């Protein structure tokens, strides 16, 4: 967007759109909302092309974008097609995420002053693109201003319509780099020298310093780095009550699955056990957002395929009330190991 303007004198070359397509393809395969920072740029590119009547250039850009995105996505589509699971792939990638987001209650509705402060603190990367927009406006770079402001509006709407999770704004971290670049460019153009520092530049610098401070505070004081280190060496630092239960299973090759909360998610990796069901973790959470998934999970738990089911207290009560073919084999620390009769 650096040389982009609304005159149409610097249209985006189709070859450059390939990067957009590859990035969006990767975002689609991981989490579609990761592409939010790209949406503002795409809107500006389309508007400039239409305003300049550069329809041929626009069509070429769309074609290159689709081809590049297809190159990334196609191998996965082919794999799931061979496995007969194409519909499930798109359901997990797009449909379920839409259903999940639609049923979430925006945090702002029940927020208090502390939540608002926490939002500004954790989501500094979102507001950094707003400051980029302010700098662009004062520099009369209106296309870049449109890109930055539209991006900010999209991100702000999304992040205020969902949960206040600390990991959500991570995809916007690159926007802090954009703010750094704008500040560096102002310095390079001798706008920051002497008494020529204006209010927007001063705000941008303060926000940049706040961003670095917020990152350090989150990474160090909130034990983010410590958590990453612990989870990377989980088996060494953590001893869970369910480990004794899993060790009681005579034959680890017998069909096994867990049923319950996040506490049971590390079982498969740490114990090197493959689950016997399609839905093998946090099933109650998955069941909350889609009736078809809830019914499918219920059916798999009634199939008696699993010889062993490791669950927490809530999961234990659910399974025992659902399927009388299971009984409690052993219990330890709030966890239960169920065996099929």
XYZ file of N, CA and C in Angstrom, residues 1 13 30 62 106 171 178 205 215 235 246 257 264 270 291 296 310 312 325 330:
60
model
N 0.826 -1.213 0.000
C 0.000 0.000 0.000
C 0.864 1.268 0.000
N 0.023 -4.658 -9.113
C 0.323 -5.623 -10.157
C -0.262 -6.985 -9.789
N -6.286 -22.337 8.756
C -6.003 -22.262 10.197
C -7.207 -21.663 10.926
N -7.976 -10.534 -9.288
C -8.878 -11.544 -8.733
C -8.466 -12.932 -9.194
N -21.209 -11.160 23.262
C -20.162 -10.137 23.273
C -19.765 -9.744 24.694
N -2.962 -11.912 15.872
C -2.853 -11.796 14.417
C -2.657 -10.351 13.983
N 3.863 -1.812 11.399
C 3.453 -0.738 10.487
C 3.558 0.626 11.166
N 4.182 7.765 19.070
C 5.372 7.331 19.810
C 4.973 6.786 21.183
N 3.431 -5.707 25.927
C 3.918 -7.025 25.533
C 4.827 -7.611 26.600
N 5.311 -33.137 30.588
C 5.478 -34.407 31.298
C 6.512 -34.304 32.416
N -4.610 -44.040 33.708
C -4.218 -44.532 32.384
C -3.224 -45.676 32.520
N -10.746 -43.556 24.755
C -11.117 -42.178 24.472
C -11.273 -41.434 25.794
N -8.216 -32.882 30.183
C -7.883 -34.186 29.615
C -7.237 -34.087 28.232
N 0.805 -37.235 25.768
C 1.708 -37.653 26.849
C 1.745 -39.171 27.009
N -26.327 -29.001 17.059
C -27.163 -30.137 17.445
C -26.731 -31.423 16.752
N -24.170 -36.787 17.121
C -23.116 -37.689 16.660
C -22.239 -38.149 17.824
N -11.763 -42.341 29.813
C -11.224 -41.540 30.911
C -11.990 -40.225 30.958
N -13.702 -36.712 33.528
C -13.759 -35.971 34.785
C -15.108 -36.248 35.450
N -23.658 -49.762 29.918
C -22.651 -50.803 29.683
C -21.295 -50.455 30.287
N -11.871 -47.376 38.124
C -11.026 -46.763 39.158
C -11.243 -45.257 39.151
